[in-house]
Tab-separated table of C-alpha atoms and ligand atoms in Angstrom:
chain	number	residue	atom	x	y	z
A	52	UNK	CA	22.420	-26.753	-35.117
A	53	UNK	CA	20.018	-25.167	-32.677
A	54	UNK	CA	22.059	-23.322	-30.088
A	55	UNK	CA	19.249	-22.010	-27.929
A	56	UNK	CA	18.730	-22.916	-24.298
A	57	UNK	CA	15.664	-22.303	-22.149
A	58	UNK	CA	16.278	-20.758	-18.735
A	59	UNK	CA	13.372	-20.453	-16.312
A	60	UNK	CA	13.132	-17.304	-14.184
A	61	UNK	CA	10.829	-17.497	-11.182
A	62	UNK	CA	8.273	-18.083	-9.721
A	63	UNK	CA	10.865	-18.337	-6.963
A	64	UNK	CA	13.886	-16.235	-7.732
A	65	UNK	CA	16.326	-14.398	-5.458
A	66	UNK	CA	15.898	-11.003	-7.099
A	67	UNK	CA	12.142	-11.122	-7.423
A	68	UNK	CA	10.404	-12.716	-4.482
A	69	UNK	CA	7.145	-12.650	-6.359
A	70	UNK	CA	5.491	-15.404	-8.304
A	71	UNK	CA	6.178	-14.338	-11.865
A	72	UNK	CA	7.515	-16.983	-14.167
A	73	UNK	CA	9.305	-16.092	-17.385
A	74	UNK	CA	10.869	-18.623	-19.707
A	75	UNK	CA	13.921	-17.155	-21.360
A	76	UNK	CA	15.089	-18.616	-24.609
A	77	UNK	CA	18.759	-17.673	-24.792
A	78	UNK	CA	21.357	-17.990	-27.458
A	79	UNK	CA	24.734	-17.918	-25.751
A	80	UNK	CA	24.261	-15.006	-23.351
A	81	UNK	CA	21.631	-13.175	-25.329
A	82	UNK	CA	17.925	-13.476	-24.713
A	83	UNK	CA	15.992	-14.116	-27.914
A	84	UNK	CA	12.554	-14.712	-26.512
A	85	UNK	CA	10.700	-14.237	-23.234
A	86	UNK	CA	7.534	-16.210	-22.484
A	87	UNK	CA	5.659	-15.132	-19.363
A	88	UNK	CA	3.381	-17.149	-17.174
A	89	UNK	CA	1.147	-15.636	-14.540
A	90	UNK	CA	-1.539	-16.936	-12.245
A	91	UNK	CA	0.301	-18.509	-9.348
A	92	UNK	CA	-1.383	-16.630	-6.526
A	93	UNK	CA	-4.975	-15.999	-7.457
A	94	UNK	CA	-6.774	-15.059	-4.243
A	95	UNK	CA	-10.272	-14.307	-5.484
A	96	UNK	CA	-10.459	-10.930	-3.770
A	97	UNK	CA	-12.696	-9.436	-6.438
A	98	UNK	CA	-15.409	-12.002	-5.887
A	99	UNK	CA	-15.494	-11.112	-2.179
A	100	UNK	CA	-17.635	-8.110	-3.103
A	101	UNK	CA	-20.594	-10.456	-3.155
A	102	UNK	CA	-20.084	-11.614	0.412
A	103	UNK	CA	-18.824	-8.503	2.207
A	104	UNK	CA	-20.729	-5.289	2.399
A	105	UNK	CA	-19.379	-2.306	0.543
A	106	UNK	CA	-17.977	-0.650	3.662
A	107	UNK	CA	-16.110	-3.784	4.706
A	108	UNK	CA	-14.693	-4.096	1.200
A	109	UNK	CA	-12.406	-1.140	1.899
A	110	UNK	CA	-10.389	-3.417	4.170
A	111	UNK	CA	-10.311	-6.112	1.510
A	112	UNK	CA	-9.140	-3.878	-1.352
A	113	UNK	CA	-6.364	-2.561	0.864
A	114	UNK	CA	-5.034	-6.059	0.992
A	115	UNK	CA	-4.836	-6.400	-2.779
A	116	UNK	CA	-1.427	-4.811	-2.572
A	117	UNK	CA	0.604	-4.366	0.551
A	118	UNK	CA	2.776	-1.616	-0.693
A	119	UNK	CA	0.152	0.814	-1.950
A	120	UNK	CA	-2.757	-0.276	0.227
A	121	UNK	CA	-3.902	3.239	0.972
A	122	UNK	CA	-4.062	4.107	-2.720
A	123	UNK	CA	-6.228	1.082	-3.503
A	124	UNK	CA	-8.609	2.088	-0.739
A	125	UNK	CA	-8.561	5.666	-1.974
A	126	UNK	CA	-9.539	4.584	-5.476
A	127	UNK	CA	-12.255	2.228	-4.277
A	128	UNK	CA	-13.743	4.818	-1.927
A	129	UNK	CA	-13.734	7.430	-4.660
A	130	UNK	CA	-15.509	5.060	-7.033
A	131	UNK	CA	-18.236	4.329	-4.481
A	132	UNK	CA	-18.505	7.989	-3.507
A	133	UNK	CA	-19.030	8.899	-7.155
A	134	UNK	CA	-21.816	6.377	-7.341
A	135	UNK	CA	-23.440	7.673	-4.170
A	136	UNK	CA	-23.043	11.257	-5.303
A	137	UNK	CA	-21.098	12.367	-2.236
A	138	UNK	CA	-17.710	14.028	-1.959
A	139	UNK	CA	-15.305	13.553	0.892
A	140	UNK	CA	-14.754	16.733	2.947
A	141	UNK	CA	-11.714	18.882	2.060
A	142	UNK	CA	-9.657	17.837	5.064
A	143	UNK	CA	-10.218	14.196	4.193
A	144	UNK	CA	-9.117	14.891	0.617
A	145	UNK	CA	-5.865	16.399	1.862
A	146	UNK	CA	-5.281	13.597	4.325
A	147	UNK	CA	-5.834	11.078	1.574
A	148	UNK	CA	-3.149	12.797	-0.481
A	149	UNK	CA	-0.758	12.836	2.469
A	150	UNK	CA	-1.130	9.144	3.189
A	151	UNK	CA	-1.085	8.225	-0.502
A	152	UNK	CA	2.123	10.141	-1.030
A	153	UNK	CA	3.671	8.557	2.045
A	154	UNK	CA	2.899	5.254	0.416
A	155	UNK	CA	4.475	6.379	-2.813
A	156	UNK	CA	7.616	7.444	-0.958
A	157	UNK	CA	7.954	4.166	0.875
A	158	UNK	CA	7.199	2.170	-2.249
A	159	UNK	CA	9.781	4.062	-4.298
A	160	UNK	CA	12.396	3.794	-1.566
A	161	UNK	CA	11.754	0.091	-1.331
A	162	UNK	CA	12.071	-0.168	-5.079
A	163	UNK	CA	15.265	1.885	-5.239
A	164	UNK	CA	16.741	-0.504	-2.710
A	165	UNK	CA	15.607	-3.592	-4.565
A	166	UNK	CA	16.810	-2.151	-7.838
A	167	UNK	CA	20.265	-1.563	-6.355
A	168	UNK	CA	20.135	-5.135	-5.109
A	169	UNK	CA	19.345	-6.308	-8.655
A	170	UNK	CA	22.557	-4.848	-10.002
A	171	UNK	CA	24.472	-6.031	-6.998
A	172	UNK	CA	24.962	-2.812	-5.029
A	173	UNK	CA	24.139	-4.126	-1.579
A	174	UNK	CA	25.181	-1.119	0.449
A	175	UNK	CA	22.824	1.138	-1.523
A	176	UNK	CA	20.053	-1.377	-0.957
A	177	UNK	CA	20.507	-1.301	2.796
A	178	UNK	CA	20.904	2.445	2.903
A	179	UNK	CA	17.586	3.012	1.117
A	180	UNK	CA	15.799	0.613	3.378
A	181	UNK	CA	17.281	2.351	6.357
A	182	UNK	CA	15.966	5.709	5.164
A	183	UNK	CA	12.619	4.113	4.501
A	184	UNK	CA	12.102	3.433	8.201
A	185	UNK	CA	11.245	7.116	8.675
A	186	UNK	CA	8.192	6.753	6.441
A	187	UNK	CA	7.152	3.548	8.111
A	188	UNK	CA	7.367	5.294	11.471
A	189	UNK	CA	5.267	8.175	10.209
A	190	UNK	CA	2.646	5.732	8.952
A	191	UNK	CA	2.650	3.825	12.201
A	192	UNK	CA	2.433	6.896	14.384
A	193	UNK	CA	-0.326	8.583	12.394
A	194	UNK	CA	-2.434	5.776	10.980
A	195	UNK	CA	-1.733	3.056	13.506
A	196	UNK	CA	-0.229	0.514	11.146
A	197	UNK	CA	2.999	0.413	9.249
A	198	UNK	CA	1.767	-0.898	5.940
A	199	UNK	CA	-1.976	-1.470	5.755
A	200	UNK	CA	-3.061	1.934	6.910
A	201	UNK	CA	-6.848	1.421	7.017
A	202	UNK	CA	-7.467	5.144	7.091
A	203	UNK	CA	-9.919	5.461	4.220
A	204	UNK	CA	-13.619	4.856	4.552
A	205	UNK	CA	-16.311	5.483	2.010
A	206	UNK	CA	-17.106	9.162	2.558
A	207	UNK	CA	-13.839	10.308	4.077
A	208	UNK	CA	-11.087	9.200	6.405
A	209	UNK	CA	-11.027	7.736	9.891
A	210	UNK	CA	-8.020	9.382	11.418
A	211	UNK	CA	-6.933	12.954	11.878
A	212	UNK	CA	-3.579	14.630	12.356
A	213	UNK	CA	-3.011	16.778	15.416
A	214	UNK	CA	-0.789	19.877	15.192
A	215	UNK	CA	1.827	18.045	17.256
A	216	UNK	CA	1.815	15.158	14.860
A	217	UNK	CA	2.150	17.508	11.910
A	218	UNK	CA	5.166	19.154	13.487
A	219	UNK	CA	6.750	15.796	14.206
A	220	UNK	CA	5.993	14.599	10.675
A	221	UNK	CA	7.674	17.652	9.169
A	222	UNK	CA	10.780	16.938	11.217
A	223	UNK	CA	10.801	13.330	10.114
A	224	UNK	CA	10.286	14.367	6.503
A	225	UNK	CA	13.307	16.644	6.717
A	226	UNK	CA	15.402	13.770	8.015
A	227	UNK	CA	14.078	11.600	5.262
A	228	UNK	CA	14.800	14.137	2.585
A	229	UNK	CA	18.335	14.549	3.861
A	230	UNK	CA	18.783	10.817	3.588
A	231	UNK	CA	17.401	10.677	0.059
A	232	UNK	CA	19.476	13.628	-1.127
A	233	UNK	CA	22.507	11.978	0.381
A	234	UNK	CA	21.942	9.141	-2.063
A	235	UNK	CA	21.387	11.357	-5.093
A	236	UNK	CA	24.990	11.312	-6.280
A	237	UNK	CA	25.138	7.539	-6.046
A	238	UNK	CA	21.908	7.013	-7.929
A	239	UNK	CA	22.384	9.726	-10.521
A	240	UNK	CA	26.116	10.014	-11.162
A	241	UNK	CA	27.852	6.873	-10.006
A	242	UNK	CA	29.838	5.126	-12.717
A	243	UNK	CA	28.930	1.601	-11.577
A	244	UNK	CA	25.228	2.378	-11.414
A	245	UNK	CA	25.251	3.949	-14.853
A	246	UNK	CA	27.178	1.071	-16.370
A	247	UNK	CA	24.589	-1.388	-15.148
A	248	UNK	CA	21.477	0.602	-16.045
A	249	UNK	CA	22.179	2.973	-18.925
A	250	UNK	CA	21.049	1.881	-22.379
A	251	UNK	CA	19.560	-1.312	-20.967
A	252	UNK	CA	15.940	-2.328	-21.472
A	253	UNK	CA	15.175	0.552	-23.792
A	254	UNK	CA	11.521	1.297	-24.451
A	255	UNK	CA	11.081	3.919	-27.126
A	256	UNK	CA	8.529	6.661	-26.781
A	257	UNK	CA	6.336	5.203	-29.471
A	258	UNK	CA	6.525	1.651	-28.156
A	259	UNK	CA	5.635	2.806	-24.667
A	260	UNK	CA	2.388	4.209	-26.000
A	261	UNK	CA	1.602	1.334	-28.334
A	262	UNK	CA	2.217	-1.309	-25.698
A	263	UNK	CA	0.211	0.565	-23.092
A	264	UNK	CA	2.909	1.159	-20.488
A	265	UNK	CA	1.899	2.892	-17.282
A	266	UNK	CA	3.440	4.951	-14.529
A	267	UNK	CA	7.189	5.514	-14.264
A	268	UNK	CA	7.747	3.078	-17.145
A	269	UNK	CA	5.707	5.358	-19.374
A	270	UNK	CA	7.104	8.572	-17.955
A	271	UNK	CA	10.640	7.245	-18.285
A	272	UNK	CA	9.965	7.027	-22.018
A	273	UNK	CA	9.031	10.660	-22.360
A	274	UNK	CA	5.271	10.787	-21.840
A	275	UNK	CA	3.987	13.270	-19.296
A	276	UNK	CA	1.124	11.061	-18.268
A	277	UNK	CA	0.182	10.824	-14.626
A	278	UNK	CA	-3.292	10.335	-13.167
A	279	UNK	CA	-2.536	12.898	-10.512
A	280	UNK	CA	-2.630	15.506	-13.253
A	281	UNK	CA	-6.392	14.931	-13.376
A	282	UNK	CA	-6.483	16.391	-9.896
A	283	UNK	CA	-8.470	13.809	-7.968
A	284	UNK	CA	-8.549	14.144	-4.179
A	285	UNK	CA	-6.621	17.302	-3.284
A	286	UNK	CA	-4.073	17.102	-6.098
A	287	UNK	CA	-5.824	19.865	-7.999
A	288	UNK	CA	-4.986	22.259	-5.193
A	289	UNK	CA	-1.373	21.224	-4.839
A	290	UNK	CA	1.577	22.046	-6.996
A	291	UNK	CA	1.870	18.811	-8.830
A	292	UNK	CA	4.150	18.379	-11.856
A	293	UNK	CA	4.787	14.979	-13.419
A	294	UNK	CA	8.378	13.778	-13.543
A	295	UNK	CA	9.387	12.870	-17.085
A	296	UNK	CA	12.595	11.438	-18.500
A	297	UNK	CA	13.334	10.895	-22.171
A	298	UNK	CA	15.734	7.973	-22.517
A	299	UNK	CA	13.378	5.075	-21.849
A	300	UNK	CA	16.072	2.851	-20.350
A	301	UNK	CA	16.399	1.408	-16.850
A	302	UNK	CA	18.420	4.425	-15.799
A	303	UNK	CA	15.656	6.816	-16.898
A	304	UNK	CA	13.065	4.826	-15.003
A	305	UNK	CA	15.145	4.870	-11.850
A	306	UNK	CA	15.613	8.618	-12.231
A	307	UNK	CA	11.856	9.098	-12.559
A	308	UNK	CA	11.314	7.211	-9.319
A	309	UNK	CA	14.101	9.008	-7.537
A	310	UNK	CA	12.790	12.461	-8.450
A	311	UNK	CA	9.235	11.386	-7.737
A	312	UNK	CA	10.255	10.451	-4.225
A	313	UNK	CA	11.569	13.959	-3.683
A	314	UNK	CA	8.517	15.500	-5.320
A	315	UNK	CA	6.203	13.415	-3.149
A	316	UNK	CA	7.969	14.723	-0.071
A	317	UNK	CA	7.308	18.237	-1.303
A	318	UNK	CA	3.662	17.420	-1.913
A	319	UNK	CA	3.277	15.997	1.582
A	320	UNK	CA	4.846	19.093	3.092
A	321	UNK	CA	2.661	21.384	1.063
A	322	UNK	CA	-0.455	19.423	1.997
A	323	UNK	CA	0.515	19.449	5.676
A	324	UNK	CA	0.962	23.210	5.618
A	325	UNK	CA	-2.321	23.803	3.852
A	326	UNK	CA	-4.467	21.227	5.635
A	327	UNK	CA	-7.946	22.792	5.697
A	328	UNK	CA	-10.314	22.523	8.642
A	329	UNK	CA	-13.428	20.445	8.115
A	330	UNK	CA	-15.055	17.279	9.350
A	331	UNK	CA	-13.422	14.007	8.383
A	332	UNK	CA	-16.230	12.073	6.760
A	333	UNK	CA	-19.662	12.683	5.332
A	334	UNK	CA	-22.739	10.631	6.062
A	335	UNK	CA	-23.671	8.238	3.327
A	336	UNK	CA	-27.123	8.542	1.777
A	337	UNK	CA	-27.794	4.805	1.585
A	338	UNK	CA	-26.473	1.987	-0.516
A	339	UNK	CA	-24.757	2.461	-3.858
A	340	UNK	CA	-26.610	1.783	-7.053
A	341	UNK	CA	-25.312	1.857	-10.604
A	342	UNK	CA	-21.873	1.717	-12.127
A	343	UNK	CA	-18.738	3.672	-11.576
A	344	UNK	CA	-15.102	3.764	-12.603
A	345	UNK	CA	-12.200	5.575	-11.030
A	346	UNK	CA	-8.520	5.920	-11.796
A	347	UNK	CA	-5.704	6.954	-9.507
A	348	UNK	CA	-1.954	6.961	-9.734
A	349	UNK	CA	-0.218	4.199	-7.855
A	350	UNK	CA	3.558	4.194	-7.359
A	351	UNK	CA	3.662	1.806	-10.322
A	352	UNK	CA	1.223	3.596	-12.568
A	353	UNK	CA	-2.437	3.930	-13.280
A	354	UNK	CA	-4.809	1.964	-11.096
A	355	UNK	CA	-8.326	1.421	-12.361
A	356	UNK	CA	-11.439	0.349	-10.469
A	357	UNK	CA	-14.770	-0.594	-11.918
A	358	UNK	CA	-17.642	-1.236	-9.519
A	359	UNK	CA	-21.250	-2.123	-10.156
A	360	UNK	CA	-23.947	-2.139	-7.511
A	361	UNK	CA	-27.659	-2.842	-7.399
A	362	UNK	CA	-28.783	-0.851	-4.397
A	363	UNK	CA	-28.025	-3.615	-1.923
A	364	UNK	CA	-25.385	-3.718	0.762
A	365	UNK	CA	-23.130	-5.903	-1.339
A	366	UNK	CA	-21.728	-4.819	-4.659
A	367	UNK	CA	-22.459	-6.844	-7.719
A	368	UNK	CA	-19.108	-6.728	-9.447
A	369	UNK	CA	-15.726	-5.188	-8.986
A	370	UNK	CA	-12.884	-5.150	-11.439
A	371	UNK	CA	-9.396	-3.917	-10.735
A	372	UNK	CA	-6.736	-3.233	-13.288
A	373	UNK	CA	-3.322	-2.796	-11.795
A	374	UNK	CA	-0.349	-1.048	-13.405
A	375	UNK	CA	1.941	-4.071	-13.363
A	376	UNK	CA	-0.499	-5.846	-15.619
A	377	UNK	CA	-0.204	-2.959	-18.073
A	378	UNK	CA	3.569	-3.025	-17.809
A	379	UNK	CA	4.083	-6.687	-18.646
A	380	UNK	CA	3.764	-6.292	-22.465
A	381	UNK	CA	6.375	-3.477	-22.473
A	382	UNK	CA	8.594	-5.670	-20.288
A	383	UNK	CA	8.387	-8.510	-22.777
A	384	UNK	CA	9.305	-6.057	-25.477
A	385	UNK	CA	12.384	-4.834	-23.574
A	386	UNK	CA	13.792	-8.260	-22.769
A	387	UNK	CA	14.716	-9.807	-26.146
A	388	UNK	CA	18.221	-8.781	-27.105
A	389	UNK	CA	19.428	-8.179	-23.580
A	390	UNK	CA	22.241	-10.098	-21.902
A	391	UNK	CA	21.466	-12.696	-19.257
A	392	UNK	CA	22.896	-10.719	-16.297
A	393	UNK	CA	20.736	-7.749	-17.239
A	394	UNK	CA	17.494	-9.664	-16.836
A	395	UNK	CA	16.995	-8.881	-13.118
A	396	UNK	CA	17.693	-5.196	-13.734
A	397	UNK	CA	15.178	-4.983	-16.576
A	398	UNK	CA	12.493	-7.024	-14.829
A	399	UNK	CA	12.803	-4.886	-11.714
A	400	UNK	CA	12.817	-1.662	-13.681
A	401	UNK	CA	9.041	-1.896	-14.215
A	402	UNK	CA	8.651	-2.419	-10.451
A	403	UNK	CA	6.574	-5.564	-10.807
A	404	UNK	CA	3.991	-6.195	-8.137
A	405	UNK	CA	2.591	-9.582	-8.976
A	406	UNK	CA	0.364	-10.164	-5.986
A	407	UNK	CA	-1.429	-6.974	-6.910
A	408	UNK	CA	-1.757	-8.106	-10.510
A	409	UNK	CA	-3.263	-11.437	-9.613
A	410	UNK	CA	-5.476	-10.570	-6.646
B	80	UNK	CA	32.660	5.722	-5.486
B	81	UNK	CA	30.100	8.153	-4.138
B	82	UNK	CA	28.828	5.460	-1.817
B	83	UNK	CA	32.202	4.952	-0.178
B	84	UNK	CA	31.812	7.852	2.240
B	85	UNK	CA	28.468	6.511	3.281
B	86	UNK	CA	29.741	2.983	3.736
B	87	UNK	CA	32.636	4.159	5.898
B	88	UNK	CA	30.307	6.314	7.956
B	89	UNK	CA	27.968	3.390	8.517
B	90	UNK	CA	30.840	1.124	9.350
B	91	UNK	CA	31.923	3.265	12.249
B	92	UNK	CA	28.413	4.211	13.386
B	93	UNK	CA	26.254	2.214	15.750
B	94	UNK	CA	23.727	-0.141	14.140
B	95	UNK	CA	20.463	1.300	12.830
B	96	UNK	CA	18.480	-1.508	14.410
B	97	UNK	CA	17.809	-2.229	18.072
B	98	UNK	CA	18.782	-5.441	19.782
B	99	UNK	CA	15.099	-6.209	19.863
B	100	UNK	CA	14.047	-8.517	22.650
B	101	UNK	CA	16.436	-6.762	25.021
B	102	UNK	CA	15.702	-3.262	23.895
B	103	UNK	CA	12.124	-2.508	22.964
B	104	UNK	CA	10.800	0.714	21.488
B	105	UNK	CA	7.905	2.476	23.166
B	106	UNK	CA	4.845	1.893	20.994
B	107	UNK	CA	3.286	4.897	19.294
B	108	UNK	CA	0.157	5.930	21.201
B	109	UNK	CA	-1.966	5.656	18.051
B	110	UNK	CA	-0.759	2.177	17.184
B	111	UNK	CA	-3.480	-0.354	16.464
B	112	UNK	CA	-2.651	-3.142	18.864
B	113	UNK	CA	-4.602	-5.737	20.754
B	114	UNK	CA	-8.346	-5.584	21.114
B	115	UNK	CA	-9.672	-5.575	24.643
B	116	UNK	CA	-13.287	-5.904	25.679
B	117	UNK	CA	-14.275	-4.647	29.109
B	118	UNK	CA	-17.056	-7.163	29.116
B	119	UNK	CA	-18.916	-5.769	32.153
B	120	UNK	CA	-20.053	-2.856	30.032
B	121	UNK	CA	-20.785	-4.909	26.907
B	122	UNK	CA	-24.427	-5.118	25.961
B	123	UNK	CA	-23.893	-7.950	23.440
B	124	UNK	CA	-25.394	-5.930	20.644
B	125	UNK	CA	-23.310	-7.714	17.957
B	126	UNK	CA	-22.419	-4.445	16.222
B	127	UNK	CA	-18.751	-5.363	16.397
B	128	UNK	CA	-19.362	-8.814	14.935
B	129	UNK	CA	-21.364	-7.346	12.069
B	130	UNK	CA	-18.838	-4.726	11.019
B	131	UNK	CA	-15.786	-6.964	11.370
B	132	UNK	CA	-14.447	-7.579	7.863
B	133	UNK	CA	-12.669	-10.778	8.774
B	134	UNK	CA	-15.340	-12.359	10.944
B	135	UNK	CA	-13.059	-12.473	13.953
B	136	UNK	CA	-15.802	-11.720	16.480
B	137	UNK	CA	-18.727	-13.971	17.306
B	138	UNK	CA	-21.293	-12.707	19.771
B	139	UNK	CA	-23.809	-14.933	21.470
B	140	UNK	CA	-26.357	-12.441	22.686
B	141	UNK	CA	-28.430	-14.977	24.562
B	142	UNK	CA	-25.659	-16.683	26.417
B	143	UNK	CA	-23.722	-13.486	27.050
B	144	UNK	CA	-20.610	-14.657	25.286
B	145	UNK	CA	-18.152	-12.631	23.256
B	146	UNK	CA	-15.603	-14.626	21.290
B	147	UNK	CA	-12.723	-13.005	19.517
B	148	UNK	CA	-10.125	-14.752	17.415
B	149	UNK	CA	-6.913	-12.677	17.454
B	150	UNK	CA	-5.538	-14.796	14.621
B	151	UNK	CA	-8.351	-13.852	12.264
B	152	UNK	CA	-8.342	-10.209	13.292
B	153	UNK	CA	-6.665	-7.781	10.905
B	154	UNK	CA	-6.481	-4.986	13.520
B	155	UNK	CA	-8.487	-2.492	11.493
B	156	UNK	CA	-10.310	-1.149	14.572
B	157	UNK	CA	-13.645	-1.004	12.754
B	158	UNK	CA	-15.272	-2.818	15.694
B	159	UNK	CA	-13.858	-0.341	18.180
B	160	UNK	CA	-15.340	2.586	16.287
B	161	UNK	CA	-18.698	0.856	16.026
B	162	UNK	CA	-19.094	-0.230	19.645
B	163	UNK	CA	-21.965	1.818	21.124
B	164	UNK	CA	-20.898	1.446	24.745
B	165	UNK	CA	-17.181	2.043	24.118
B	166	UNK	CA	-16.378	-1.119	26.044
B	167	UNK	CA	-14.246	-2.310	23.155
B	168	UNK	CA	-10.798	-0.749	23.230
B	169	UNK	CA	-7.689	-1.068	21.160
B	170	UNK	CA	-4.477	-0.919	23.093
B	171	UNK	CA	-1.233	0.364	21.644
B	172	UNK	CA	0.732	-2.796	22.392
B	173	UNK	CA	0.653	-5.795	20.131
B	174	UNK	CA	0.187	-9.420	20.971
B	175	UNK	CA	3.365	-11.397	21.302
B	176	UNK	CA	3.962	-14.398	19.097
B	177	UNK	CA	2.260	-17.578	20.127
B	178	UNK	CA	2.802	-21.244	19.454
B	179	UNK	CA	-0.865	-22.189	19.679
B	180	UNK	CA	-3.951	-20.630	18.222
B	181	UNK	CA	-6.647	-19.653	20.661
B	182	UNK	CA	-9.871	-17.700	20.877
B	183	UNK	CA	-10.378	-15.041	23.504
B	184	UNK	CA	-13.713	-15.839	25.026
B	185	UNK	CA	-15.405	-13.477	27.442
B	186	UNK	CA	-18.589	-14.043	29.351
B	187	UNK	CA	-20.874	-11.431	30.774
B	188	UNK	CA	-24.501	-10.897	31.577
B	189	UNK	CA	-26.478	-9.555	28.686
B	190	UNK	CA	-29.175	-7.031	29.530
B	191	UNK	CA	-31.443	-9.695	28.149
B	192	UNK	CA	-34.292	-9.771	30.607
B	193	UNK	CA	-34.865	-6.061	30.384
B	194	UNK	CA	-34.319	-5.887	26.642
B	195	UNK	CA	-36.470	-8.889	25.893
B	196	UNK	CA	-39.398	-7.284	27.619
B	197	UNK	CA	-38.901	-4.013	25.794
B	198	UNK	CA	-38.429	-5.417	22.351
B	199	UNK	CA	-40.778	-8.388	22.541
B	200	UNK	CA	-39.561	-11.835	21.691
B	201	UNK	CA	-37.359	-11.803	18.651
B	202	UNK	CA	-35.078	-14.450	17.248
B	203	UNK	CA	-31.856	-15.522	18.837
B	204	UNK	CA	-29.661	-12.808	17.521
B	205	UNK	CA	-32.371	-10.221	17.561
B	206	UNK	CA	-30.983	-7.548	19.901
B	207	UNK	CA	-28.782	-6.104	17.193
B	208	UNK	CA	-31.733	-5.458	14.934
B	209	UNK	CA	-31.500	-4.890	11.235
B	210	UNK	CA	-29.105	-2.285	9.969
C	281	SF4	S1	-20.213	-3.673	19.865
C	281	SF4	FE1	-19.460	-3.356	21.947
C	281	SF4	S2	-21.294	-3.580	23.202
C	281	SF4	FE2	-21.805	-4.439	21.203
C	281	SF4	S3	-21.316	-6.629	21.407
C	281	SF4	FE3	-19.501	-5.650	20.588
C	281	SF4	S4	-18.267	-5.189	22.372
C	281	SF4	FE4	-20.321	-5.591	23.126
C	282	SF4	S1	-10.008	-4.929	14.607
C	282	SF4	FE1	-11.073	-5.283	12.671
C	282	SF4	S2	-10.641	-7.402	12.173
C	282	SF4	FE2	-10.141	-7.153	14.328
C	282	SF4	S3	-11.980	-7.767	15.391
C	282	SF4	FE3	-12.110	-5.551	15.112
C	282	SF4	S4	-13.234	-5.278	13.201
C	282	SF4	FE4	-12.562	-7.415	13.282
């Protein structure tokens, strides 16, 4: 007798308010197969390149993903700058790193909260989101918006930091760090947390490479692979070291994100202390022509932009590859064999961002 | 267990949030809030309408009319940076919620007569020129 049941997960589900649908074939409590379905929220943002000029597109690409908007814009601007043969001035490069890292911190804090929510630790969830308000305030006070920062333009940045702001930011960062460190014992040593995350959703080192995992999912499986190591923007001048964990389970991935949050805070501080003096943006020598690709590190992994232009104001083609897309095959590999209550924990452990995947 | 201390501390502390409508936080001075056009100084050059990524601004250069849809606007302040006369400003307070949609429509006198003579007769939206 066939004892399997099919349980649908999403596109509307309490733990993942994003439109990802997975059909789980379960036998008793054990998942035997996971069949994904994507494509619920296609917005056609890539095709907008043909109707908006390349400078306006910065505001469109920022809206691909709410949570790492600044990093999308950073990647897009870098791709166009490469094509135009210009480089953003040093101060702009540092500011881009500062805002990108602020985004990484708020994305990771959001994720740590959601992850705690997935294994039912509500007080941790609220605590992380409470700490996160410091970053949101910094973003709002410096860039003018909480989430969609709109600070990048092709050729540089639009906003500067005054010495007063830098001082205030450093104070806020200290507060923030205190808050994060306060949570370190809970996230790293707590019995309940370990019971729910350790040994679950294991992705071996070899599988992570074969299935093309990206970001913390890849680094949680023992690969020191981070786009920031390439040293785009000002990363080459900062003390950046990738965070790597070996176990490849949900616990390892949460550790990677936890330590990355702390490391990002360090990077922001270092960048603030070493902010060079220069203008904020360079003049552009005309319209872009040709092809260009650029990769940056998003909170979720490697983000890839391909742009093609023909010398006009509008681009011809743009293609974005987001890290969640890369992380779906590894996710499907982790799920079979797990127990039903572990599904939310495993799905969240790749930090899925579906709206970004489907644009 | 490690969370217990934290939970107890939070339990006895005051809430992290404000009682919002009663208690409002001062906005940050750099906040990107509502767009305001001091229309007396506007020359109806359409620069703002051209740069706007969401098409929230429509300028009628002939009739001296500047229409702005706050519900289309994404508050990026690209128009403010582009405005040659600096008549377009972004305030640090945001618009309050509204039940109805509306368009902010401002009327002024375009420097049309003078401009038209200088530039010769161009098309309707000519004053902005080609970028
Ligand atoms: S850019 Fe400024 S001057 Fe020109 S139409 Fe807009 S508001 Fe008026
Ligand atoms: S702030 Fe941005 S979206 Fe709003 S009207 Fe100005 S350019 Fe358009």
